[in-house]
Amino acid sequence: MEFSHEELLAPGHRGCAGCGASIGVRLALKALGRNTVVCSATGCLEVMTSPYPETAWEVPWIHVAFENASAVASGVERALKAQGKEDVNILAIGGDGGTGDIGIQSLSGAMERGHNFIYICYDNEAYMNTGIQRSGLTPFGASTTTSPAGKESFGEDKPKKNMAFIMAAHGVPYVATASIAYPEDFMKKVKKAAEIKGPAYIHLNQPCTTGWGFKSEDTIKMGRLAVETGAWGLFEIEHGEFKVTYRPEIRKPVKEYLQGQKRFRHLSDTEIDRIQEFIDNQCEELGI
Amino acid sequence: MRKDIMTANRAVAEAVKLAKPQVVPVYPITPQTTISEYLAQFVADGDLDAEYIRVESEHSAMSATLGASQAGVRAFTATSSQGLLYMHEVVYAAAGMRAPIVMADANRAISSPLNIWNDQQDSIVERDAGWIQIYVESAQEAFDSIIMGYKIAENENVLLPLMVCLDGFILTHTVEPVEIPEESEVDEFLPPYAPDHAFLDPATPMSLGTLADPAYYTEARFDMNKALMDSASVIEEVGAEFGEKFGRKYGLIETYKCEDADIILVAMGSLCGTLRAMVDQFRENGDKVGMLRVRSYRPFPYEEINEVIGDAKLAVLDKNVLFGIGGSLYADIKAKCDTNEIYSFVLGLGGRDITPEYIEEVLEITKNPQDKEVYWIGLKGDA
C-alpha cells in the first residue's frame, strides 16, 4: 500500500512521547489527504495540537466542545454541501469519553441523520486528558483513578461498551474497528469510509503510554499484543455485512498483554482467567 | 410589499426565509415550535433553499449552527427556555468563536417548577455570553430584527451572534398585522454572506476554537467585550438604514413621553405595549409618567438611558429575577446609570398576566415607596 509522505499533523505538538493518538491521526490524514476538514472533540488530541498561537493541523480544523464533535460536523457537512463542496472529506474525531459517554447522543443523532462524514473514536480506554479516569469504554479489570484497585476492588468491574455494534445498529453503511499498530488495515478502512456515501464509524484502538503504564517505545508493540491476544478484534461491517479483517494465526494468552501494563498489574490469576474467558467468548462470537 | 396578519413566530420564519440562511438546524420546543415547523414547510415546498437539519437536541442545534457558520455560511436556529439552557455551553462558544449566527428565543420561564409560559429568565441567563440581545415588542419588530440581525452580526467590526428575544405566547402565538417587504428589497438591504474572516476551507487551512492559555485568554475576552460595545453604533446605523428603506427605524432604546416625566417605567419586550397605554392613562390622571423600552439589552445602552432619565424616578419592571438582587434590568441600570431614585419590580413570572392593576400598584409604590427598593408584584396570600 502507498503511504503518503506528506504529514498533515505537524510534528512539535504537545503529545507525550509515544502518543498513540497522534499516530492514529497522522495515518488517518495520510489516507484522506489535504481535502479534509477535521472536527475535534475536547480531549488530549485537541489540547495537545492547538495551543494558540500554534497549531499542528495542516488541514482546516475546528473544536467547539467535548460532547458535540458529531453535531459540529453535521453543520460543517451541510454548510459545505450548500456551497457545492461535497468532495471535501469531513472527519470528526473524539476519544472514548467524547464518543461513547458524553458524546454518544450527538454521535447517534448524526449517524441516524445520515450525514456524509467519518467518525473516528480514538479509544485509549479512559479519560486520559484529565488524568486517567474511568470511561464507559474502560475494560474490565483496569485500574484508573476513579476505578482504582484496592483492598476491596480489582479495578473496573464492568466490561467495555461495544461502540462498533452500537453504531452498526444505526444501520450506517460502514462500521469498522482498527488499531494504530496495523496501519495498512486502518488506512484502508479510512479510505473506504471516505469513499462510501453516508456516515462511517471507525473505532480505533490506541494504546496510551501514560494511562496504560508502559514504556513510550512500546506503543505499537502494545497495540499488536491487543490484537494478537484477541483483546481487540479487527473487523468491518460494510452495508450490514460483517467481516473479520485480521485473524491472528495463534491467539496469544491475554496475560502477555495484561502484564505489560501498569493498569492491570494488580490482577490476580483468578481475574486474569476471568478476562481470558471473556476474551475467548468474544473471539468466538466474532469468529477470530 | 404585502401586509398580512400572523403570529410573531410566523413573522420570524418569514424573515428567515428572506434572510436566506443556508443551514438551519432546529429542535422543537414550546413556544418556539411553530418556527421550526414553518421553516421545515418552507424547505419542503422549495420556498427556502436551505439545509434543514433535524437535530436530536438543542445542544446539537447550536453546535451544528456554529459548525455551519464556521464553514462560511449564514445559519439560523431558534429555541426557548430549557432548550436555551441545554445549549448554554455552545451559546458561549458561538460568541467566543465570533460566529455571526442569528437565533430567535421564544422567551419562556425555566424549570423548576416546569412552566411553559412567558417570562424572560431564559435569555437573561445568557446575557453574559457575549451575544447581542434584542428584545422585541411586536411581531413586526420580530420580523425586522431578524433581517437587521444578520446585517449587525455579520458586520466585520462586530462578528458576534445575535439573539432576537420574543415573549412566548404573548408574541409567539398572537396574530398581528405584519408588513413583509419584497424579496428584492431585502436582498438589497442584506446581500449574501461573504465572510472575510477565518472559516473552514481546505484551500486555506485554519484552526478554529483552539486552546488559549493564560497568556492569551484575557485578550480574547477583551476583544469580545470591545466588539459588543462597538456593536451599539452598528445597531443604530443598521436601524437607521432599515428605517430609510422600510419606514421603521430602530435604535437601542425607545422612549414614550419621557421628556417631562417625573416617573419613568422601564421594561423590555411586549410588556411595553401595556406600559404605553398605562402612561396615557396615568397622564390623564395628572401623573407625569413616561416609558423607556430597552430594546438592546446587550450591548447595554447605559449612555442612551442616562440621556433620557434625568432626575426622574425609575420604576424598572423585570420578568426575571436575580435572586437576592431584584430584576436584571434594574441591576444593570443601577450599576451603570446616574440614577436618582430607582425601584425594582419583579412581576409576570411564569406567564402570570401583568394587568393594569399591577402597573397601578407599581406607580403607587414608586410615588410612595416603603423603605426598600425591590418589590414582587402580584404575590398571592402570604407567599
XYZ file of C-alpha atoms in Angstrom:
671
model
C 0.000 0.000 0.000
C 1.206 3.501 -0.894
C 1.900 5.679 2.106
C 1.808 9.400 1.535
C 4.955 11.090 2.836
C 3.021 14.279 3.491
C 2.471 14.928 7.188
C -0.816 16.727 7.805
C -0.427 16.587 11.572
C 2.778 18.536 12.024
C 5.480 17.467 14.453
C 6.101 19.630 17.505
C 2.684 19.116 19.070
C 2.425 18.584 22.824
C 1.624 14.863 22.788
C 3.505 12.564 25.159
C 6.479 10.668 23.754
C 4.953 7.532 22.254
C 1.468 9.076 21.964
C -0.811 6.690 20.123
C -3.489 9.284 19.308
C -1.130 11.348 17.171
C -0.062 8.205 15.286
C -3.722 7.494 14.586
C -4.391 10.991 13.265
C -1.241 11.002 11.118
C -2.307 7.752 9.492
C -5.924 8.862 9.010
C -4.829 12.112 7.352
C -2.339 10.271 5.137
C -5.301 8.210 3.939
C -7.615 11.209 3.479
C -5.250 13.881 2.150
C -5.487 17.649 2.246
C -9.060 17.968 1.051
C -10.324 17.298 4.562
C -11.945 19.229 7.392
C -11.428 17.871 10.913
C -13.885 18.406 13.779
C -12.344 17.512 17.134
C -13.993 16.822 20.445
C -12.326 18.250 23.528
C -9.680 15.867 24.792
C -5.998 15.002 24.701
C -5.782 15.368 20.942
C -7.433 18.789 20.868
C -5.381 20.169 23.735
C -2.036 18.889 22.532
C -2.452 20.017 18.918
C -3.930 23.507 19.241
C -2.165 25.674 21.819
C -2.773 29.180 20.417
C -0.935 30.721 18.550
C 0.423 27.389 17.317
C -1.396 24.559 15.617
C -0.302 21.136 14.448
C -3.123 20.917 11.908
C -2.232 21.359 8.240
C -5.885 20.871 7.308
C -8.825 23.067 8.387
C -9.758 22.113 11.904
C -12.467 23.065 14.369
C -13.078 22.339 18.006
C -16.119 23.521 19.961
C -16.747 21.319 22.995
C -16.468 17.835 24.447
C -19.755 16.189 23.520
C -20.611 17.751 20.191
C -17.976 16.889 17.548
C -20.618 14.969 15.568
C -23.105 17.843 15.739
C -20.480 20.381 14.697
C -19.526 18.030 11.850
C -23.227 17.835 10.883
C -23.329 21.603 10.457
C -19.996 21.700 8.639
C -21.103 18.930 6.268
C -24.347 20.675 5.342
C -22.608 24.051 5.003
C -20.045 22.591 2.605
C -22.839 20.833 0.712
C -24.708 24.137 0.437
C -21.561 25.647 -1.093
C -21.167 22.794 -3.570
C -18.051 21.471 -1.823
C -19.301 17.922 -1.439
C -15.916 16.457 -2.355
C -14.374 17.548 0.961
C -13.804 14.730 3.479
C -15.266 15.513 6.880
C -13.599 13.751 9.759
C -14.997 14.018 13.259
C -12.738 12.661 15.940
C -13.159 12.083 19.640
C -11.735 9.957 22.408
C -13.564 7.115 24.126
C -15.228 9.511 26.590
C -16.106 12.094 23.936
C -17.542 9.301 21.790
C -19.111 6.641 23.973
C -20.025 8.608 27.091
C -20.721 12.328 26.851
C -20.783 12.430 23.041
C -22.969 9.402 22.302
C -26.158 11.431 21.843
C -24.785 13.797 19.237
C -22.958 10.893 17.565
C -26.140 8.820 17.427
C -28.073 11.760 16.001
C -25.516 12.419 13.278
C -25.313 8.734 12.344
C -29.100 8.375 12.208
C -29.452 11.510 10.062
C -27.051 10.065 7.534
C -24.507 12.867 7.237
C -21.704 12.096 4.827
C -18.827 12.061 7.288
C -16.341 9.788 9.001
C -16.230 9.492 12.752
C -13.083 8.075 14.331
C -13.088 7.214 18.008
C -9.508 7.119 19.251
C -10.008 4.773 22.124
C -7.408 4.829 24.868
C -9.905 3.366 27.291
C -10.129 6.142 29.903
C -10.254 9.926 30.346
C -6.553 10.441 29.766
C -6.643 14.223 29.303
C -7.862 14.756 32.849
C -5.600 12.110 34.319
C -6.822 8.540 33.690
C -10.410 8.409 34.925
C -12.705 5.557 34.025
C -14.955 5.844 30.952
C -17.675 3.528 29.675
C -15.014 2.074 27.414
C -12.530 1.223 30.152
C -12.014 -2.546 30.076
C -12.809 -4.985 32.859
C -10.053 -5.116 35.456
C -8.302 -1.852 34.577
C -7.301 0.326 37.493
C -7.994 4.001 36.854
C -8.045 6.954 39.223
C -11.841 6.663 39.554
C -11.992 2.854 39.398
C -8.862 2.184 41.421
C -7.722 -1.252 42.521
C -7.684 -1.558 46.301
C -8.286 -3.946 49.142
C -11.953 -4.240 48.166
C -11.620 -3.684 44.414
C -9.860 -5.184 41.407
C -10.483 -2.007 39.411
C -13.127 -1.546 36.724
C -15.879 -4.110 37.261
C -17.823 -3.710 34.012
C -16.902 -4.828 30.524
C -16.162 -2.305 27.788
C -19.130 -0.791 25.972
C -19.287 -2.150 22.428
C -19.420 1.059 20.400
C -18.872 -0.562 16.989
C -22.004 -2.675 17.352
C -23.962 0.246 18.767
C -23.035 2.225 15.660
C -23.846 -0.747 13.414
C -27.304 -0.846 14.986
C -27.879 2.589 13.422
C -27.790 0.883 10.030
C -24.990 3.105 8.748
C -23.184 1.914 5.612
C -19.772 1.420 7.189
C -18.503 0.490 10.625
C -15.020 -0.807 11.367
C -12.622 -1.418 14.184
C -8.928 -0.713 13.721
C -5.637 -0.384 15.529
C -2.817 2.115 15.168
C -0.500 -0.907 15.242
C -1.993 -2.172 11.960
C -1.594 0.935 9.810
C -2.407 -0.635 6.446
C -5.599 -2.171 7.738
C -6.558 1.130 9.407
C -5.780 3.324 6.407
C -7.642 1.024 4.023
C -10.657 1.358 6.276
C -10.340 5.144 6.402
C -10.164 5.284 2.607
C -13.174 3.013 2.315
C -15.060 5.159 4.834
C -14.295 8.223 2.712
C -15.434 6.553 -0.497
C -18.713 5.269 0.902
C -21.500 7.843 0.805
C -23.095 8.389 4.193
C -21.845 8.093 7.727
C -18.919 5.852 8.591
C -17.641 4.936 12.029
C -14.162 3.625 12.812
C -13.274 2.580 16.325
C -9.527 2.875 16.688
C -7.701 1.082 19.467
C -4.960 3.395 20.635
C -2.551 2.346 23.377
C -1.685 5.198 25.738
C 1.755 5.101 27.303
C 0.782 7.396 30.167
C -2.624 5.991 31.000
C -1.881 2.315 30.493
C 1.567 2.411 32.024
C 4.065 1.021 29.528
C 7.328 2.329 28.080
C 6.886 5.039 25.471
C 8.698 2.969 22.830
C 6.213 0.109 23.257
C 3.077 1.822 21.905
C 2.948 -0.208 18.700
C 4.007 -3.382 20.491
C 1.111 -2.950 22.910
C -1.315 -2.342 20.046
C -0.108 -5.521 18.372
C -0.479 -7.500 21.589
C -4.063 -6.252 21.975
C -4.902 -7.712 18.574
C -2.749 -10.843 18.823
C -4.347 -11.802 22.127
C -7.849 -11.080 20.865
C -8.355 -8.344 23.436
C -9.085 -6.139 20.415
C -10.596 -7.569 17.229
C -10.219 -6.090 13.766
C -13.355 -6.239 11.638
C -15.620 -4.208 9.431
C -19.350 -4.126 8.796
C -19.973 -2.887 5.282
C -23.615 -2.395 4.339
C -24.515 -4.808 7.116
C -22.009 -7.487 6.079
C -19.647 -8.458 8.874
C -16.078 -9.437 8.019
C -13.013 -10.049 10.173
C -10.127 -8.184 8.526
C -7.278 -9.731 10.525
C -7.157 -13.053 12.300
C -4.068 -13.925 14.373
C -2.823 -17.388 13.420
C -2.347 -18.370 17.029
C -4.015 -16.270 19.633
C -1.567 -15.392 22.441
C -2.713 -15.663 26.069
C -4.136 -12.353 27.260
C -1.735 -12.447 30.196
C 1.064 -11.349 27.841
C -0.949 -8.216 27.025
C -2.052 -7.505 30.587
C 1.265 -7.995 32.339
C 2.983 -5.316 30.278
C 0.668 -2.609 31.606
C 0.584 -0.922 34.970
C -3.216 -0.597 34.911
C -3.586 -4.399 35.047
C -0.611 -5.211 37.274
C -2.743 -5.716 40.380
C -4.823 -8.501 38.842
C -4.716 -11.955 40.432
C -4.604 -15.128 38.344
C -8.315 -15.635 39.074
C -9.165 -12.288 37.496
C -6.806 -12.866 34.591
C -8.529 -16.213 33.981
C -11.861 -14.415 34.009
C -10.597 -11.933 31.429
C -9.207 -14.775 29.313
C -12.591 -16.479 29.394
C -14.321 -13.254 28.420
C -11.929 -12.743 25.506
C -12.329 -16.357 24.370
C -16.076 -15.872 24.234
C -15.736 -12.561 22.437
C -13.389 -14.049 19.830
C -15.751 -16.956 19.305
C -18.607 -14.556 18.705
C -16.550 -12.501 16.260
C -15.008 -15.561 14.575
C -11.449 -14.626 15.462
C -44.712 44.591 -0.056
C -47.611 42.644 1.347
C -49.436 43.051 4.618
C -50.783 40.029 6.406
C -51.810 39.029 9.872
C -49.608 36.474 11.575
C -48.024 35.426 14.839
C -44.539 36.616 15.753
C -43.305 33.054 15.192
C -44.641 33.197 11.642
C -43.049 36.637 11.235
C -39.697 35.217 12.373
C -39.997 32.360 9.875
C -40.940 34.776 7.063
C -37.907 36.900 7.923
C -35.627 33.868 7.954
C -36.931 32.912 4.519
C -35.940 36.337 3.215
C -32.589 36.394 5.047
C -31.751 33.124 3.223
C -29.595 31.205 5.673
C -28.067 28.150 4.018
C -28.153 25.920 7.080
C -30.989 25.735 9.631
C -30.556 23.197 12.449
C -33.542 23.314 14.800
C -35.095 21.322 17.595
C -38.704 21.956 18.581
C -39.714 23.323 21.979
C -42.819 25.154 23.176
C -43.415 28.021 22.378
C -40.777 28.144 19.645
C -42.126 25.053 17.868
C -44.074 26.708 15.085
C -40.902 28.485 13.915
C -39.287 25.089 13.336
C -42.470 23.869 11.610
C -42.832 26.876 9.303
C -39.198 26.637 8.274
C -39.498 22.896 7.617
C -42.510 23.592 5.395
C -40.716 26.389 3.534
C -37.870 23.989 2.774
C -40.290 21.181 1.859
C -42.099 23.497 -0.550
C -38.888 24.779 -2.093
C -39.508 28.303 -0.798
C -36.337 28.283 1.307
C -33.196 26.845 -0.243
C -31.541 25.744 2.995
C -30.160 22.600 4.555
C -32.639 21.897 7.351
C -31.027 19.669 9.998
C -33.426 17.799 12.272
C -31.006 17.668 15.174
C -31.571 15.453 18.194
C -31.249 18.230 20.800
C -30.746 21.936 21.306
C -27.135 21.319 22.237
C -26.659 19.863 18.788
C -28.809 22.606 17.228
C -26.378 25.267 18.393
C -23.369 23.031 17.659
C -24.461 22.398 14.076
C -25.381 26.070 13.620
C -21.935 27.045 14.848
C -20.240 24.403 12.664
C -22.145 25.702 9.634
C -21.334 29.322 10.419
C -17.657 28.475 10.812
C -17.783 26.677 7.469
C -18.661 30.019 5.894
C -22.444 30.158 5.505
C -25.305 32.125 7.050
C -27.020 29.955 9.677
C -30.162 30.232 11.793
C -31.655 28.439 14.745
C -34.397 29.069 17.284
C -35.141 27.821 20.742
C -36.715 28.589 24.111
C -36.299 28.083 27.843
C -34.957 24.607 28.670
C -33.638 24.367 25.137
C -31.644 27.550 25.533
C -30.287 26.309 28.839
C -29.426 22.965 27.285
C -27.398 24.697 24.558
C -25.877 27.117 27.086
C -22.327 25.773 26.711
C -22.348 26.209 22.958
C -24.085 29.608 23.166
C -20.942 30.836 24.908
C -18.674 29.038 22.430
C -20.501 30.638 19.477
C -19.741 34.108 20.807
C -16.154 33.192 21.662
C -15.660 31.881 18.137
C -17.167 35.135 16.841
C -19.811 33.398 14.728
C -22.437 35.780 13.278
C -25.356 33.454 13.987
C -28.877 34.799 14.430
C -31.139 32.901 16.823
C -34.709 33.529 17.898
C -35.555 32.814 21.516
C -39.230 32.450 22.388
C -38.977 33.747 25.942
C -40.288 31.223 28.452
C -39.848 30.519 32.144
C -37.320 27.894 33.228
C -37.721 24.841 35.458
C -38.349 24.046 38.218
C -41.355 24.117 38.628
C -41.945 23.218 34.995
C -43.690 26.101 33.277
C -44.181 26.657 29.574
C -45.405 30.244 29.827
C -43.691 33.545 29.315
C -41.088 35.338 31.286
C -37.591 36.404 30.262
C -35.455 34.403 32.659
C -34.179 32.096 29.887
C -32.455 34.745 27.789
C -31.326 36.648 30.895
C -29.328 33.516 31.760
C -27.406 34.095 28.524
C -26.896 37.836 28.907
C -23.177 37.444 29.674
C -22.443 35.030 26.832
C -21.204 37.765 24.514
C -24.284 37.723 22.280
C -26.171 40.798 21.181
C -29.663 40.554 22.700
C -32.611 42.362 21.138
C -35.988 42.267 22.959
C -38.893 42.936 20.634
C -42.337 44.337 21.309
C -44.324 43.146 18.303
C -44.454 40.585 15.512
C -43.380 43.297 13.076
C -40.353 44.101 15.185
C -39.526 40.387 15.409
C -39.547 40.229 11.619
C -37.480 43.376 11.227
C -34.995 42.358 13.924
C -34.150 39.068 12.206
C -33.380 40.870 8.941
C -31.361 43.581 10.709
C -29.810 40.923 12.946
C -27.720 39.341 10.212
C -26.530 42.719 8.977
C -25.420 43.649 12.501
C -23.878 40.295 13.416
C -22.006 39.952 10.127
C -20.522 43.450 10.320
C -16.733 42.971 10.350
C -16.448 45.229 13.409
C -18.938 43.080 15.300
C -18.820 39.386 14.339
C -20.887 38.318 17.297
C -24.028 36.205 17.368
C -27.363 37.926 17.878
C -30.422 36.711 19.768
C -33.876 38.043 18.973
C -35.940 37.601 22.135
C -39.709 37.485 21.690
C -42.153 36.870 24.508
C -43.584 33.367 24.461
C -47.296 33.137 23.581
C -47.840 36.889 24.109
C -45.977 37.426 20.829
C -45.191 33.952 19.501
C -48.831 32.848 19.337
C -50.705 36.136 18.930
C -51.641 37.350 15.476
C -50.909 40.919 14.487
C -50.601 42.746 11.180
C -47.105 42.437 9.705
C -45.641 44.062 6.609
C -43.489 41.717 4.547
C -41.237 43.564 2.116
C -40.385 42.339 -1.367
C -37.577 39.804 -1.651
C -35.607 42.150 -3.909
C -35.741 44.909 -1.280
C -34.455 42.588 1.424
C -31.749 41.283 -0.924
C -30.600 44.862 -1.446
C -30.542 45.563 2.277
C -28.976 42.213 3.201
C -26.676 40.866 0.485
C -25.460 37.230 0.573
C -22.991 36.397 3.327
C -19.382 36.585 2.149
C -17.061 36.205 5.145
C -13.582 37.684 5.071
C -12.572 36.135 8.360
C -11.444 32.616 9.174
C -13.630 29.759 8.049
C -13.147 26.112 7.228
C -11.728 25.788 3.735
C -9.146 23.209 2.603
C -7.610 25.857 0.308
C -6.624 27.971 3.337
C -6.418 25.693 6.372
C -7.080 27.382 9.687
C -7.601 26.082 13.195
C -10.742 27.358 14.886
C -11.677 27.002 18.538
C -8.186 26.349 19.782
C -6.794 26.213 23.288
C -5.689 29.585 24.659
C -3.577 29.567 27.792
C -3.368 32.377 30.392
C -1.053 34.329 28.105
C -3.827 34.778 25.503
C -7.260 34.145 27.022
C -7.787 37.586 28.569
C -7.164 39.364 25.259
C -9.711 37.138 23.519
C -12.317 38.155 26.097
C -11.264 41.805 25.898
C -11.752 41.758 22.125
C -15.239 40.288 22.571
C -16.109 42.982 25.065
C -14.912 45.665 22.662
C -16.826 44.143 19.748
C -20.002 44.022 21.823
C -19.615 47.661 22.864
C -18.816 48.664 19.277
C -21.919 46.866 18.069
C -24.044 49.594 19.660
C -23.257 52.066 16.889
C -23.745 49.333 14.271
C -27.189 48.530 15.694
C -28.088 52.217 15.374
C -26.652 52.562 11.857
C -28.406 49.428 10.638
C -31.612 50.521 12.403
C -31.457 53.904 10.671
C -30.753 52.358 7.271
C -33.632 49.964 7.807
C -35.851 52.913 8.658
C -34.936 54.725 5.458
C -35.605 51.667 3.353
C -38.621 50.161 5.051
C -40.095 53.050 7.061
C -39.499 51.626 10.526
C -36.452 52.978 12.338
C -34.886 51.171 15.278
C -32.348 52.132 17.922
C -31.005 50.761 21.188
C -33.881 52.143 23.257
C -37.319 53.562 22.610
C -38.940 56.263 24.719
C -42.527 57.356 25.212
C -43.381 60.671 26.865
C -40.188 60.744 28.914
C -39.305 64.398 28.261
C -41.170 65.887 31.224
C -41.719 62.693 33.185
C -41.389 62.568 36.957
C -41.558 58.782 36.847
C -40.266 56.585 34.042
C -41.380 52.966 33.705
C -38.518 50.901 32.266
C -39.004 47.445 30.715
C -38.250 45.139 27.786
C -40.403 43.282 25.288
C -44.161 43.009 24.856
C -44.897 44.436 28.309
C -44.040 47.851 26.866
C -47.272 47.795 24.872
C -49.216 47.678 28.130
C -46.975 50.326 29.659
C -47.555 52.717 26.768
C -51.324 52.531 27.346
C -50.827 52.927 31.083
C -48.661 56.008 30.577
C -51.566 57.632 28.717
C -53.969 56.671 31.479
C -51.649 57.961 34.215
C -51.191 61.234 32.386
C -54.960 61.664 32.104
C -54.991 61.385 35.897
C -52.314 64.059 36.166
C -49.262 61.860 36.821
C -46.331 62.784 34.597
C -45.230 59.269 33.682
C -43.080 58.095 30.743
C -41.919 54.770 29.416
C -38.439 53.686 28.385
C -38.115 50.455 26.464
C -34.714 48.805 26.396
C -34.559 47.135 23.006
C -30.882 46.223 23.031
C -30.157 44.658 26.393
C -26.697 43.625 25.217
C -24.892 45.839 24.348
C -26.361 47.640 27.350
C -27.238 51.207 26.305
C -26.462 52.983 29.575
C -25.398 56.230 27.885
C -28.670 56.419 25.959
C -30.614 55.639 29.145
C -28.685 58.343 31.014
C -29.632 60.914 28.400
C -33.316 60.160 28.954
C -33.761 59.682 32.687
C -32.549 62.981 34.151
C -33.859 63.258 37.702
C -36.941 61.128 37.085
C -37.721 58.297 39.462
C -37.260 54.961 37.740
C -39.602 52.008 38.110
C -37.893 49.059 36.440
C -40.185 46.155 35.579
C -38.430 42.825 35.135
C -39.901 39.491 34.048
C -36.943 37.753 35.629
C -35.242 37.666 38.978
C -31.644 37.690 40.113
C -32.163 36.079 43.491
C -31.291 38.427 46.289
C -30.763 41.340 43.902
C -34.039 42.144 42.087
C -34.617 42.256 38.346
C -31.667 42.102 35.957
C -32.560 45.292 34.071
C -32.824 47.088 37.419
C -29.434 45.751 38.490
C -27.760 46.887 35.273
C -29.305 50.355 35.328
C -28.369 50.712 38.984
C -24.804 49.673 38.189
C -24.222 51.774 35.098
C -26.579 54.773 35.069
C -26.735 58.016 37.052
C -29.970 57.290 38.815
C -31.764 59.390 41.359
C -34.381 57.052 42.799
C -34.796 53.585 41.351
C -37.120 50.706 42.235
C -37.178 47.134 41.015
C -40.437 45.339 40.298
C -40.332 41.606 39.704
C -43.528 40.504 38.001
C -45.084 38.410 35.265
C -43.044 35.323 36.093
C -44.100 32.018 34.554
C -46.765 33.670 32.436
C -48.661 35.489 35.224
C -50.646 38.191 33.409
C -49.394 41.704 34.013
C -52.656 43.575 34.462
C -53.252 47.346 34.525
C -53.854 46.953 38.274
C -50.283 45.682 38.667
C -48.924 48.724 36.842
C -51.059 50.998 39.007
C -49.502 49.304 42.035
C -46.042 49.878 40.560
C -46.814 53.572 40.163
C -48.238 53.840 43.660
C -45.161 52.235 45.223
C -42.834 54.424 43.160
C -44.685 57.523 44.349
C -44.782 56.348 47.968
C -42.048 53.760 48.409
C -41.527 51.725 51.528
C -38.054 51.524 52.967
C -36.782 49.173 50.233
C -36.013 49.119 46.512
C -37.127 45.682 45.370
C -40.799 44.623 45.153
C -42.522 41.469 43.938
C -45.825 42.449 42.355
C -48.911 40.250 42.456
C -47.814 37.807 45.130
C -50.727 35.785 46.453
C -51.622 35.450 50.120
C -48.718 35.141 52.483
C -46.279 33.909 49.842
